XYZ file of C-alpha atoms in Angstrom:
743
model
C 43.101 -6.593 41.927
C 44.295 -5.355 38.237
C 43.548 -8.359 35.237
C 46.825 -9.133 33.507
C 46.830 -7.469 29.705
C 46.220 -11.094 27.930
C 43.266 -12.193 29.287
C 41.077 -9.014 30.097
C 38.734 -8.378 28.264
C 38.820 -6.530 25.031
C 37.687 -2.905 24.357
C 34.277 -2.409 22.551
C 33.504 -1.278 19.404
C 30.871 -0.162 17.835
C 29.761 -3.516 16.732
C 27.723 -5.775 18.637
C 29.577 -7.934 21.092
C 29.871 -11.507 20.915
C 29.300 -13.930 24.274
C 32.413 -15.817 24.855
C 32.978 -18.227 27.657
C 35.606 -17.667 30.063
C 37.361 -21.077 29.205
C 39.694 -21.315 32.642
C 36.207 -20.731 34.663
C 34.494 -23.624 32.975
C 37.355 -26.143 33.562
C 37.500 -24.867 37.063
C 33.904 -25.927 37.767
C 33.937 -28.799 35.324
C 36.531 -30.077 37.358
C 35.050 -29.289 40.856
C 31.720 -31.038 39.705
C 34.210 -33.992 39.050
C 35.096 -34.112 42.375
C 31.840 -33.936 43.576
C 30.380 -36.807 41.643
C 33.322 -38.940 42.236
C 32.787 -38.468 45.946
C 28.869 -39.409 45.887
C 28.082 -42.659 46.531
C 25.269 -44.507 44.153
C 22.589 -43.629 46.884
C 23.043 -40.120 46.556
C 24.155 -39.113 49.964
C 28.219 -38.688 50.825
C 30.026 -40.245 53.696
C 32.500 -38.099 54.483
C 34.415 -37.267 57.770
C 33.026 -34.449 59.740
C 35.162 -31.680 58.687
C 34.894 -32.873 54.912
C 31.591 -32.833 55.184
C 31.480 -28.834 55.809
C 33.895 -28.346 52.932
C 31.395 -30.380 50.901
C 28.501 -28.624 51.609
C 30.334 -25.208 50.784
C 31.165 -26.014 47.278
C 27.451 -27.880 46.608
C 25.981 -23.831 47.565
C 28.382 -22.861 44.857
C 27.523 -25.395 42.946
C 24.211 -25.378 40.537
C 23.292 -27.969 38.240
C 27.035 -28.840 38.034
C 28.007 -25.343 37.307
C 28.670 -22.393 38.963
C 28.252 -18.448 37.852
C 29.326 -15.889 40.069
C 26.536 -13.476 41.690
C 28.229 -10.294 41.985
C 25.147 -7.445 42.853
C 25.998 -4.063 41.307
C 23.687 -1.429 42.942
C 22.687 1.182 40.139
C 20.574 4.162 41.886
C 17.728 4.845 39.549
C 18.530 5.533 36.538
C 16.532 3.070 33.778
C 17.499 4.485 30.701
C 21.579 3.796 31.582
C 20.762 0.274 32.390
C 18.826 -0.407 29.024
C 21.946 0.870 27.357
C 24.330 -1.348 29.391
C 21.738 -4.291 28.598
C 21.704 -3.446 25.141
C 17.662 -2.799 24.642
C 15.177 -1.334 26.244
C 13.787 -3.937 29.403
C 12.929 -1.116 31.529
C 10.924 2.276 31.280
C 10.461 4.918 34.033
C 7.281 6.367 31.802
C 5.765 2.704 32.025
C 6.626 1.850 35.219
C 5.346 5.433 36.845
C 6.201 5.401 40.554
C 6.363 1.725 40.575
C 10.125 1.992 39.324
C 11.146 3.660 42.175
C 9.206 1.493 44.993
C 10.661 -2.178 44.158
C 14.312 -3.494 43.158
C 14.554 -5.069 40.234
C 17.465 -7.056 39.597
C 18.737 -8.293 36.257
C 20.714 -10.975 35.491
C 22.278 -13.590 33.107
C 20.516 -16.889 31.717
C 21.575 -18.282 28.447
C 19.492 -18.735 25.625
C 17.170 -16.322 23.314
C 14.696 -15.275 25.758
C 14.315 -13.775 28.556
C 12.060 -14.355 32.119
C 10.620 -11.703 34.193
C 9.452 -12.776 37.720
C 7.636 -10.332 39.624
C 7.514 -11.368 43.524
C 4.473 -10.220 45.338
C 4.112 -8.954 49.247
C 2.891 -11.364 51.572
C -0.477 -11.376 53.417
C 1.466 -10.023 56.486
C 3.333 -7.837 55.015
C 0.377 -6.266 52.925
C -2.171 -6.075 56.282
C 0.610 -4.225 57.633
C 1.119 -1.282 54.951
C -2.670 -0.969 54.781
C -3.474 -0.646 58.653
C -1.126 2.204 58.652
C -2.472 3.672 55.427
C -6.371 3.125 56.556
C -5.008 4.452 59.950
C -4.057 7.512 58.951
C -6.918 8.371 56.491
C -9.361 7.357 58.727
C -7.900 9.224 61.989
C -6.023 11.671 60.797
C -7.063 12.554 56.701
C -3.213 12.287 55.979
C -3.076 13.341 52.121
C -0.156 11.120 51.505
C -1.547 8.251 52.629
C -4.750 9.330 50.954
C -2.482 9.350 47.766
C -1.161 5.851 48.241
C -4.456 4.038 49.488
C -6.129 5.591 46.211
C -4.041 2.968 44.047
C -5.523 -0.066 45.389
C -9.148 1.295 46.740
C -12.351 1.670 45.011
C -13.706 4.995 45.101
C -17.156 3.757 47.328
C -14.044 2.230 50.224
C -12.603 5.466 49.691
C -16.081 7.033 50.591
C -16.474 5.185 53.603
C -13.554 6.034 55.115
C -14.811 9.867 54.937
C -18.009 9.276 56.237
C -16.363 7.204 58.859
C -14.202 10.638 59.383
C -17.693 12.990 59.758
C -19.203 10.503 62.007
C -19.173 10.417 65.814
C -18.805 7.049 66.876
C -17.076 5.301 70.056
C -13.268 4.375 69.441
C -14.285 0.603 69.526
C -17.164 1.487 66.799
C -14.367 3.175 64.625
C -11.898 0.523 64.971
C -13.876 -2.747 64.099
C -15.245 -0.262 60.622
C -11.224 0.035 59.620
C -10.776 -3.678 60.600
C -13.737 -4.276 57.861
C -12.225 -1.918 55.543
C -8.907 -3.393 55.814
C -10.716 -7.489 55.725
C -12.640 -6.357 52.815
C -9.229 -5.215 50.817
C -7.230 -8.351 51.415
C -10.020 -10.589 50.697
C -10.402 -8.567 47.153
C -10.259 -11.783 44.473
C -7.554 -9.384 42.408
C -5.217 -8.749 45.918
C -5.559 -12.195 47.318
C -4.517 -14.439 44.573
C -1.235 -11.875 44.199
C -0.345 -12.071 48.079
C 2.311 -14.197 48.825
C 2.626 -15.450 44.789
C 4.847 -14.804 41.890
C 3.720 -13.745 38.161
C 6.438 -15.304 35.347
C 6.423 -13.996 31.615
C 8.521 -14.597 29.321
C 9.709 -13.853 25.819
C 12.419 -11.913 23.464
C 14.456 -9.276 25.815
C 12.671 -6.491 23.466
C 9.290 -8.046 24.831
C 10.149 -8.267 28.320
C 8.934 -4.505 28.741
C 5.644 -4.462 26.835
C 4.802 -8.162 29.118
C 5.727 -6.068 32.370
C 3.332 -3.142 31.773
C 0.372 -4.664 33.077
C 2.133 -4.946 36.318
C 2.738 -1.339 36.763
C -0.793 -0.448 36.864
C -1.945 1.659 39.813
C -4.111 -0.904 41.499
C -1.063 -3.515 41.388
C 2.078 -2.037 41.764
C 1.968 -1.339 45.328
C 2.416 -5.114 46.032
C 5.020 -6.002 44.174
C 8.100 -6.417 46.369
C 10.645 -7.312 43.848
C 11.197 -7.953 40.447
C 14.174 -10.544 38.720
C 14.483 -10.361 35.118
C 17.214 -12.882 33.735
C 18.089 -13.124 30.076
C 20.791 -13.126 27.448
C 22.625 -9.957 28.316
C 26.075 -10.278 27.340
C 27.159 -7.589 29.747
C 25.939 -10.120 32.445
C 27.445 -13.049 31.448
C 30.277 -12.814 34.006
C 28.181 -13.090 36.771
C 27.054 -9.613 37.228
C 23.452 -8.708 38.715
C 22.601 -5.448 37.797
C 20.112 -3.740 40.552
C 17.833 -0.681 39.969
C 17.354 1.021 42.941
C 15.816 4.444 43.952
C 17.891 7.138 42.721
C 19.006 9.852 43.927
C 16.240 12.555 45.295
C 13.321 9.826 46.452
C 11.367 11.401 49.299
C 10.336 8.447 50.673
C 12.532 7.135 54.026
C 10.567 3.750 53.241
C 12.212 3.643 50.031
C 15.739 5.084 50.727
C 15.787 2.232 53.570
C 15.361 -0.633 50.747
C 18.143 1.510 48.608
C 20.716 1.657 51.597
C 20.252 -1.587 52.622
C 20.871 -2.988 49.080
C 24.006 -0.819 48.811
C 25.029 -2.107 52.050
C 25.067 -5.588 50.668
C 25.858 -5.145 47.019
C 29.217 -6.670 46.077
C 29.606 -2.960 43.908
C 27.773 0.413 43.791
C 27.572 2.224 40.657
C 26.477 6.056 41.998
C 24.678 7.710 38.914
C 23.877 11.816 38.663
C 22.928 13.894 35.637
C 26.330 15.699 34.461
C 24.736 19.110 34.061
C 23.902 19.076 38.185
C 27.091 17.389 39.210
C 29.278 20.337 40.152
C 26.447 23.496 41.178
C 23.025 21.407 42.380
C 23.395 21.385 46.250
C 21.060 17.931 46.300
C 23.303 15.967 44.099
C 26.516 17.332 45.573
C 25.258 16.299 49.061
C 23.886 13.247 47.895
C 27.398 12.341 46.165
C 29.297 13.242 49.325
C 26.975 11.239 51.121
C 27.576 7.648 49.408
C 31.325 8.483 48.905
C 32.243 9.026 52.487
C 29.849 5.975 53.256
C 31.888 4.037 50.560
C 35.389 5.293 51.817
C 34.121 3.978 55.723
C 33.105 0.613 54.350
C 36.426 -0.084 52.630
C 34.702 0.259 49.221
C 37.372 2.306 47.816
C 40.236 -0.213 48.947
C 37.994 -2.903 46.749
C 37.303 -0.789 43.490
C 34.045 -1.317 44.521
C 32.745 2.054 43.994
C 31.991 4.056 40.424
C 30.765 7.357 39.918
C 28.255 7.316 36.541
C 27.492 10.425 34.670
C 24.366 10.692 32.733
C 23.048 13.093 30.154
C 26.323 13.501 28.450
C 24.343 13.594 24.993
C 22.356 16.582 26.727
C 24.329 20.081 25.984
C 21.427 22.335 25.889
C 22.156 26.155 24.150
C 25.609 26.589 25.917
C 25.157 30.345 24.928
C 28.005 31.378 27.280
C 30.367 28.374 26.560
C 33.027 29.116 23.939
C 34.021 26.724 21.901
C 36.703 26.249 18.616
C 33.749 26.336 16.228
C 31.925 29.233 17.240
C 33.941 31.158 14.585
C 33.011 29.118 12.245
C 29.426 29.018 13.031
C 28.999 32.547 12.691
C 30.584 32.781 9.234
C 28.473 30.195 8.145
C 25.269 31.850 9.485
C 26.290 35.015 7.886
C 26.415 33.853 4.737
C 23.028 32.170 5.022
C 21.834 35.721 6.402
C 23.446 37.155 3.166
C 21.229 34.822 0.977
C 18.215 35.504 2.722
C 18.932 39.040 2.573
C 19.342 39.523 -1.386
C 16.282 41.356 -2.765
C 13.921 39.315 -5.581
C 15.564 37.939 -8.560
C 14.479 36.392 -11.543
C 13.454 32.437 -11.098
C 16.154 31.337 -12.967
C 18.845 33.560 -10.423
C 16.478 32.358 -7.603
C 16.813 28.548 -8.275
C 20.496 29.198 -9.007
C 21.395 29.903 -5.333
C 19.475 26.608 -3.806
C 22.694 24.415 -3.994
C 24.061 26.838 -2.641
C 22.199 27.326 0.287
C 21.569 23.932 0.773
C 25.281 23.232 0.936
C 25.636 26.088 3.912
C 22.657 24.968 5.935
C 24.668 21.299 5.742
C 28.122 22.487 6.668
C 26.211 24.837 9.399
C 24.743 21.644 10.826
C 27.817 19.750 10.565
C 29.300 22.761 12.439
C 26.624 22.719 15.254
C 27.100 19.622 15.658
C 30.737 19.308 16.065
C 30.203 22.314 18.521
C 28.057 20.613 20.327
C 30.325 17.206 20.544
C 33.692 18.919 21.409
C 31.130 21.100 24.612
C 30.049 17.554 25.914
C 33.719 16.412 25.868
C 34.722 19.134 27.276
C 32.267 19.240 30.140
C 32.413 15.821 30.187
C 36.648 16.396 31.443
C 35.817 19.440 33.816
C 33.330 17.478 35.358
C 35.867 14.685 35.974
C 38.482 16.517 37.282
C 36.048 18.583 39.768
C 34.893 15.275 41.119
C 38.248 13.703 41.522
C 39.051 16.774 43.416
C 36.341 16.346 45.218
C 36.722 13.158 46.067
C 40.243 13.837 47.539
C 38.997 16.264 49.868
C 36.277 14.132 51.014
C 38.512 11.240 51.437
C 41.509 13.533 53.105
C 38.571 14.542 55.377
C 37.344 11.060 56.338
C 40.550 9.064 56.399
C 43.013 12.137 58.014
C 45.678 10.650 55.112
C 47.870 13.324 53.493
C 48.577 11.333 50.587
C 46.038 11.444 47.884
C 43.898 8.246 46.845
C 44.409 6.600 43.724
C 41.531 8.000 41.627
C 38.070 6.967 41.395
C 36.329 5.641 38.298
C 33.881 7.724 36.724
C 31.942 7.608 33.293
C 30.328 10.218 31.452
C 27.588 8.383 29.242
C 25.234 9.294 26.774
C 22.593 6.429 27.079
C 19.978 7.933 24.735
C 22.324 8.347 21.751
C 24.261 5.239 22.137
C 20.371 3.302 22.248
C 19.728 5.302 19.072
C 22.950 4.104 17.682
C 22.712 0.465 18.601
C 19.071 -0.271 17.493
C 19.761 1.659 14.149
C 16.788 4.100 14.788
C 16.331 6.577 12.162
C 15.728 8.830 14.727
C 18.646 11.597 15.112
C 21.353 11.467 17.806
C 21.354 14.532 19.862
C 25.191 15.088 20.005
C 27.305 11.546 19.007
C 27.801 9.786 15.595
C 29.370 6.571 17.074
C 28.664 4.286 20.311
C 32.266 4.820 21.590
C 31.771 8.703 21.975
C 28.681 7.872 24.308
C 30.893 6.653 26.951
C 28.349 3.538 27.267
C 31.427 0.798 25.604
C 34.193 1.686 28.241
C 31.399 1.577 31.176
C 30.431 -2.152 29.438
C 33.804 -3.062 29.282
C 34.457 -2.185 33.079
C 31.224 -3.795 34.124
C 32.460 -7.191 32.294
C 35.776 -6.736 33.886
C 34.030 -6.327 37.547
C 32.123 -9.969 37.130
C 35.289 -11.470 35.154
C 37.611 -10.629 38.577
C 35.043 -11.676 40.741
C 34.665 -14.946 38.691
C 38.300 -15.563 38.825
C 38.535 -14.833 42.931
C 35.412 -17.050 43.208
C 37.091 -19.869 40.941
C 40.196 -19.680 43.101
C 37.969 -20.087 46.122
C 36.238 -22.744 45.189
C 39.562 -24.643 43.453
C 40.411 -24.135 47.404
C 37.598 -25.383 49.056
C 37.585 -28.767 46.820
C 41.690 -28.741 48.114
C 40.311 -28.920 51.649
C 38.090 -31.536 50.872
C 40.603 -33.770 49.491
C 43.137 -33.358 52.632
C 41.605 -34.581 55.630
C 43.128 -34.863 59.542
C 43.173 -32.474 62.446
C 46.344 -30.471 64.203
C 46.363 -27.449 65.732
C 49.328 -25.097 66.031
C 49.699 -20.898 65.263
C 47.121 -20.310 68.478
C 49.387 -17.637 69.832
C 49.260 -15.710 66.410
C 45.679 -15.894 66.241
C 45.441 -14.914 69.990
C 47.718 -11.775 69.789
C 45.489 -10.724 66.354
C 42.548 -10.926 68.218
C 43.853 -8.948 70.766
C 45.015 -6.363 68.678
C 41.565 -5.790 66.925
C 40.140 -5.750 70.659
C 41.941 -2.664 71.291
C 41.230 -1.153 68.553
C 37.696 -1.341 68.723
C 37.995 -0.253 72.311
C 39.314 2.935 70.832
C 35.892 3.208 68.761
C 33.820 2.389 71.801
C 35.515 5.511 73.640
C 35.507 7.901 70.678
C 31.772 7.339 70.364
C 31.172 7.560 74.141
C 31.193 11.727 74.209
C 29.439 11.903 71.288
C 26.469 9.223 72.538
C 26.503 12.135 75.522
C 26.039 14.797 73.342
C 23.372 13.254 71.285
C 21.522 12.934 74.553
C 21.727 16.599 75.435
C 20.656 17.642 72.077
C 17.575 14.982 72.498
C 14.872 17.538 73.622
C 15.357 19.970 71.156
C 15.285 17.285 68.149
C 11.405 16.318 69.370
C 10.756 20.036 69.584
C 12.271 20.550 66.040
C 9.819 17.637 64.629
C 6.992 18.786 66.239
C 7.433 22.209 64.872
C 8.068 21.273 61.682
C 5.090 18.624 61.257
C 1.334 19.201 61.211
C -0.730 16.778 63.881
C -1.483 14.204 61.424
C 1.664 13.419 60.065
C 3.481 13.599 63.676
C 0.592 11.134 64.503
C 1.800 8.745 60.917
C 5.353 9.166 62.190
C 4.631 7.934 65.567
C 2.564 4.962 64.076
C 5.404 3.949 61.712
C 8.104 4.158 64.780
C 10.026 7.220 63.907
C 10.056 6.913 59.732
C 7.269 8.852 57.943
C 7.570 10.519 54.454
C 11.106 12.111 54.391
C 12.032 12.344 58.297
C 13.657 9.742 59.932
C 13.663 10.551 63.868
C 15.746 8.034 64.702
C 18.380 9.163 62.555
C 17.927 12.727 63.820
C 18.537 11.863 67.423
C 21.811 9.656 66.752
C 22.879 12.009 63.959
C 25.969 13.780 66.484
C 27.161 10.126 66.316
C 26.548 8.930 62.889
C 27.700 12.028 61.247
C 30.621 12.797 63.451
C 33.759 13.482 61.109
C 36.151 12.451 64.314
C 34.289 8.818 64.747
C 34.266 8.435 60.698
C 38.243 9.123 60.533
C 38.793 6.935 63.520
C 36.436 3.754 61.956
C 38.153 4.483 58.261
C 41.983 4.178 59.882
C 40.834 1.239 61.987
C 38.699 -0.774 59.660
C 40.423 0.086 56.170
C 44.124 0.413 57.395
C 45.023 -0.642 60.936
C 42.981 -4.533 60.862
C 44.222 -4.899 57.210
C 47.415 -3.906 58.128
C 47.383 -6.313 61.476
C 45.910 -9.238 59.475
C 48.441 -9.062 57.162
C 51.263 -9.076 59.831
C 49.375 -12.494 61.554
C 49.282 -14.051 57.796
C 53.009 -13.695 56.900
C 53.469 -15.233 60.836
C 51.419 -17.863 60.381
C 52.921 -18.572 56.701
C 56.289 -18.753 58.158
C 55.633 -21.032 61.114
C 53.894 -23.906 59.242
C 56.556 -23.630 56.083
C 59.386 -23.582 58.747
C 58.433 -26.576 60.063
C 57.073 -28.388 56.668
C 60.617 -27.363 55.506
C 62.678 -29.191 57.823
C 60.878 -32.633 56.657
C 62.708 -34.682 53.755
C 59.433 -35.728 52.096
C 58.508 -35.863 48.678
C 55.702 -34.040 48.623
C 57.150 -30.425 50.557
C 57.116 -28.736 47.475
C 53.361 -29.514 47.264
C 52.877 -28.564 50.987
C 54.626 -25.361 50.640
C 52.560 -24.140 47.569
C 49.592 -25.192 49.502
C 50.311 -23.120 52.682
C 51.050 -19.952 50.403
C 47.409 -20.679 48.862
C 45.721 -21.441 52.342
C 47.003 -18.507 53.794
C 46.218 -16.008 51.161
C 42.854 -16.862 50.956
C 42.726 -17.022 54.686
C 43.602 -13.648 54.523
C 40.901 -12.491 52.381
C 37.921 -14.592 54.201
C 39.221 -12.747 57.255
C 39.277 -9.036 55.538
C 35.967 -9.958 53.913
C 34.470 -10.849 57.186
C 35.146 -8.042 59.085
C 34.147 -5.669 56.366
C 30.832 -6.987 56.000
C 30.324 -6.831 59.940
C 31.924 -3.245 60.367
C 29.291 -1.765 57.466
C 26.438 -3.410 59.609
C 27.952 -1.914 62.760
C 28.532 1.387 60.945
C 24.626 1.926 60.539
C 23.799 0.736 63.888
C 22.355 4.047 65.731
C 19.462 5.090 63.872
C 18.298 0.940 64.141
C 18.784 1.084 68.151
C 16.987 4.045 68.555
C 14.302 2.698 66.587
C 13.843 -0.117 69.030
C 14.424 1.644 72.504
C 11.553 4.201 71.587
C 9.266 1.552 70.172
C 7.031 1.588 73.272
C 7.014 5.214 73.420
C 5.974 5.482 69.152
C 2.916 2.899 70.303
C 2.062 4.764 73.265
C 1.676 8.026 71.484
C 0.180 6.548 68.675
C -2.715 5.033 70.586
C -3.417 8.431 72.492
C -7.268 9.284 71.819
C -8.881 11.523 69.608
C -10.145 14.838 71.451
C -9.124 18.018 72.360
C -5.397 18.978 72.810
C -4.568 15.825 70.888
C -1.463 17.455 69.363
C -0.555 18.889 72.823
C -1.129 15.633 74.245
C 0.915 13.476 71.914
C 4.345 15.869 72.721
C 4.563 13.843 75.866
C 7.596 13.053 73.748
C 9.181 15.525 75.217
C 8.857 14.907 78.866
C 9.149 11.392 77.670
C 12.762 11.979 76.341
C 13.695 14.251 79.374
C 13.221 11.330 81.984
C 14.410 8.493 79.452
C 17.382 9.941 77.797
C 19.802 8.456 80.087
C 18.908 4.798 79.953
C 17.807 5.308 76.117
C 21.166 6.611 74.950
C 23.350 4.448 77.625
C 21.853 1.447 75.543
C 23.535 2.796 72.539
C 26.974 2.175 74.180
C 26.010 -0.995 74.914
C 25.013 -1.667 71.420
C 27.789 -0.808 69.694
C 29.962 -2.224 72.313
C 28.027 -5.617 72.019
C 28.048 -5.756 67.494
C 31.915 -4.888 67.823
C 32.338 -8.045 70.658
C 30.059 -9.725 67.998
C 32.711 -9.268 65.113
C 35.634 -10.191 66.608
C 34.042 -13.430 68.135
C 33.327 -14.246 64.100
C 36.997 -13.026 63.386
C 38.346 -15.770 66.315
C 36.450 -18.182 65.718
C 37.311 -18.326 61.465
C 40.722 -17.881 62.383
C 40.801 -20.892 64.902
C 38.810 -23.116 62.346
C 40.662 -22.072 59.385
C 44.195 -22.115 60.725
C 43.250 -25.618 62.111
C 42.885 -26.504 58.183
C 45.558 -25.075 56.986
C 47.881 -27.345 59.195
C 45.423 -30.093 59.025
C 46.165 -30.060 55.363
C 50.153 -29.883 55.386
C 50.276 -32.459 57.537
C 47.807 -34.818 55.020
C 50.492 -34.160 52.515
C 53.324 -35.220 54.416
C 51.761 -38.741 55.728
C 48.981 -39.968 53.028
C 47.974 -42.812 55.626
C 46.174 -40.283 57.859
C 44.087 -39.800 54.823
C 40.607 -41.879 54.005
C 41.456 -43.714 50.914
C 38.887 -43.103 48.934
C 39.578 -39.166 49.336
C 43.599 -40.412 48.753
C 42.057 -41.876 45.615
C 40.270 -38.657 44.256
C 43.103 -36.515 45.536
C 46.001 -38.452 43.568
C 43.642 -37.731 40.207
C 42.789 -34.585 40.569
C 45.428 -32.806 42.978
C 47.833 -31.845 39.841
C 45.231 -30.294 37.927
C 43.792 -27.952 41.026
C 47.264 -26.584 41.323
C 47.967 -25.733 37.746
C 44.582 -24.427 37.726
C 45.184 -22.314 40.845
C 48.480 -21.026 39.350
C 47.005 -19.901 36.196
C 43.951 -18.029 37.709
C 46.345 -16.414 39.867
C 48.832 -14.910 37.407
C 45.172 -13.415 36.103
C 45.172 -11.556 39.237
C 48.955 -10.154 39.363
């Protein structure tokens, strides 16, 4: 969806951008608020027909305090400096936050005024107790060094000493568990911890002050207790409704933090994949990271939505680059030789020496300028080369995943120099590394793109809000077009059956490899790591046993390709065909009427069908993203009893060998476990069909109902008819204006 030139945001200059309100959206929210107010009775309750009440509840969820701001979440994977550059000040700091910056999700949103407010949400007592129990048991029972390091953040030396003593003591299991529980209770009831659990702390100040005021929370004794941080402030880039989320970045070895990031990225409206430009092509880890998330974005339908962006950081870091040629090399060599000539001259009389100083300074200044120009030229050349290579890589991944022969449209890629931008933005006396203007850093281009994302979402939401309001003002009931709905549902069911059939042999292949997976994990883990893995249901450190067991299914290129074709090509095409048929059927019946409101009715049908098509497509996209990631969670559920059984094996001789009973278990239970995966994917897709069918049936009835009301005003309750008469013309005018902006 592209914005028309007349309404798009102007390109950022080197001046600080001024915040301007979107008048169109403000007018929409003012009108809708007026409708809600007009339909509200003096007592504050709303007396509406049941279907109208449903629409009113949807609208009220969007309207907060008489206004609505889009909530478009943009997931950014772990680069605080980049976020600071977009925000225009140093709100986040990896140096201040240490390990905490990659442990919690930090959401940053817009708030009018001059102050910023940060809310630190702490884990509940139950969450913290579960985590503590794992850590204490790991340290006490198995002396696990990873858990000991985490526990050291919140334990006193005395408590750690107790645990070390317990480990060396000969005691009965009951006594050992009792002492463990005592230690956990002491940690939970520590006043410094107890007062935080389940609560929130708030700090406020200018945007630049927030960083300092958050510092105390990143202390070693506090940050493990934090669940999430929300920051709201007058950040212009977020004024269009964007919510930036700072997530754990590429290379995080903790499976729990990676799961948090992956879940947020699944649910986010847009994702920024961030990687350092100097490693984007040659580094195997970065390449795997980009391939994984680009492939997933293609399957998730994000490419069609334009909701994935690549951001290459450290555009302002070049290094020596001695082997890279530049058009400035000859000039630099000449100036360097001239300076050497001056230095190599023999001693001269004082007056002659002083006479050479201005020329020497001039040569040094010229050399400095030439070297800066060389760095800038190299940075810009590298940017173009890396973008070209990544676009080629993206096209290759797309062809492999989708099976399409035609290349996709290019993916948005930005090269940014955040550090230089912040120096220039703050007018700092610190010398920039490469760039001399903000626009050269690439941040203004990314800033504008981010604003456009929010603006597009705001316009789409405003159209939907107007549509809900129009539905609210038109009440009646009639059922048509069910044959088209039934045909669409049958088509989707056939496509889903193809996915089930494709996944079945892959599940069988995973079953055949399951024993080798358990054996490999046992061979590559020490006994205490293996024990921690069992206690955490297959997820510990960088290992996810559930994902390893199901990787032949989840990573299958044939299933990925089919999934992409079904969800991103076939279903959208089938939905569009169905919508056209519904539109034609209803429009034809209305056109045969001789009524003064026929034109309005036809206008309503077009708008309603467009909104329905968008709603159905979005609903299927959300469902398929969840179903696509179902394999490892299903495996975890099926293996949970076995994990608990192995974790409960008592200490003693050959404990590790006894824990390897997993191998005999999987040999005997593989069939029912993997058959459950087949049932699981079938059930998930069936649930998707049910949701689509229910939404289609409801919305088609609503469309026909609205048309009936327009051509038969006597069927509409009088108080709704009055408000509709006052607002209907404005609703249509605003809707037409907003649609023109997204053509």
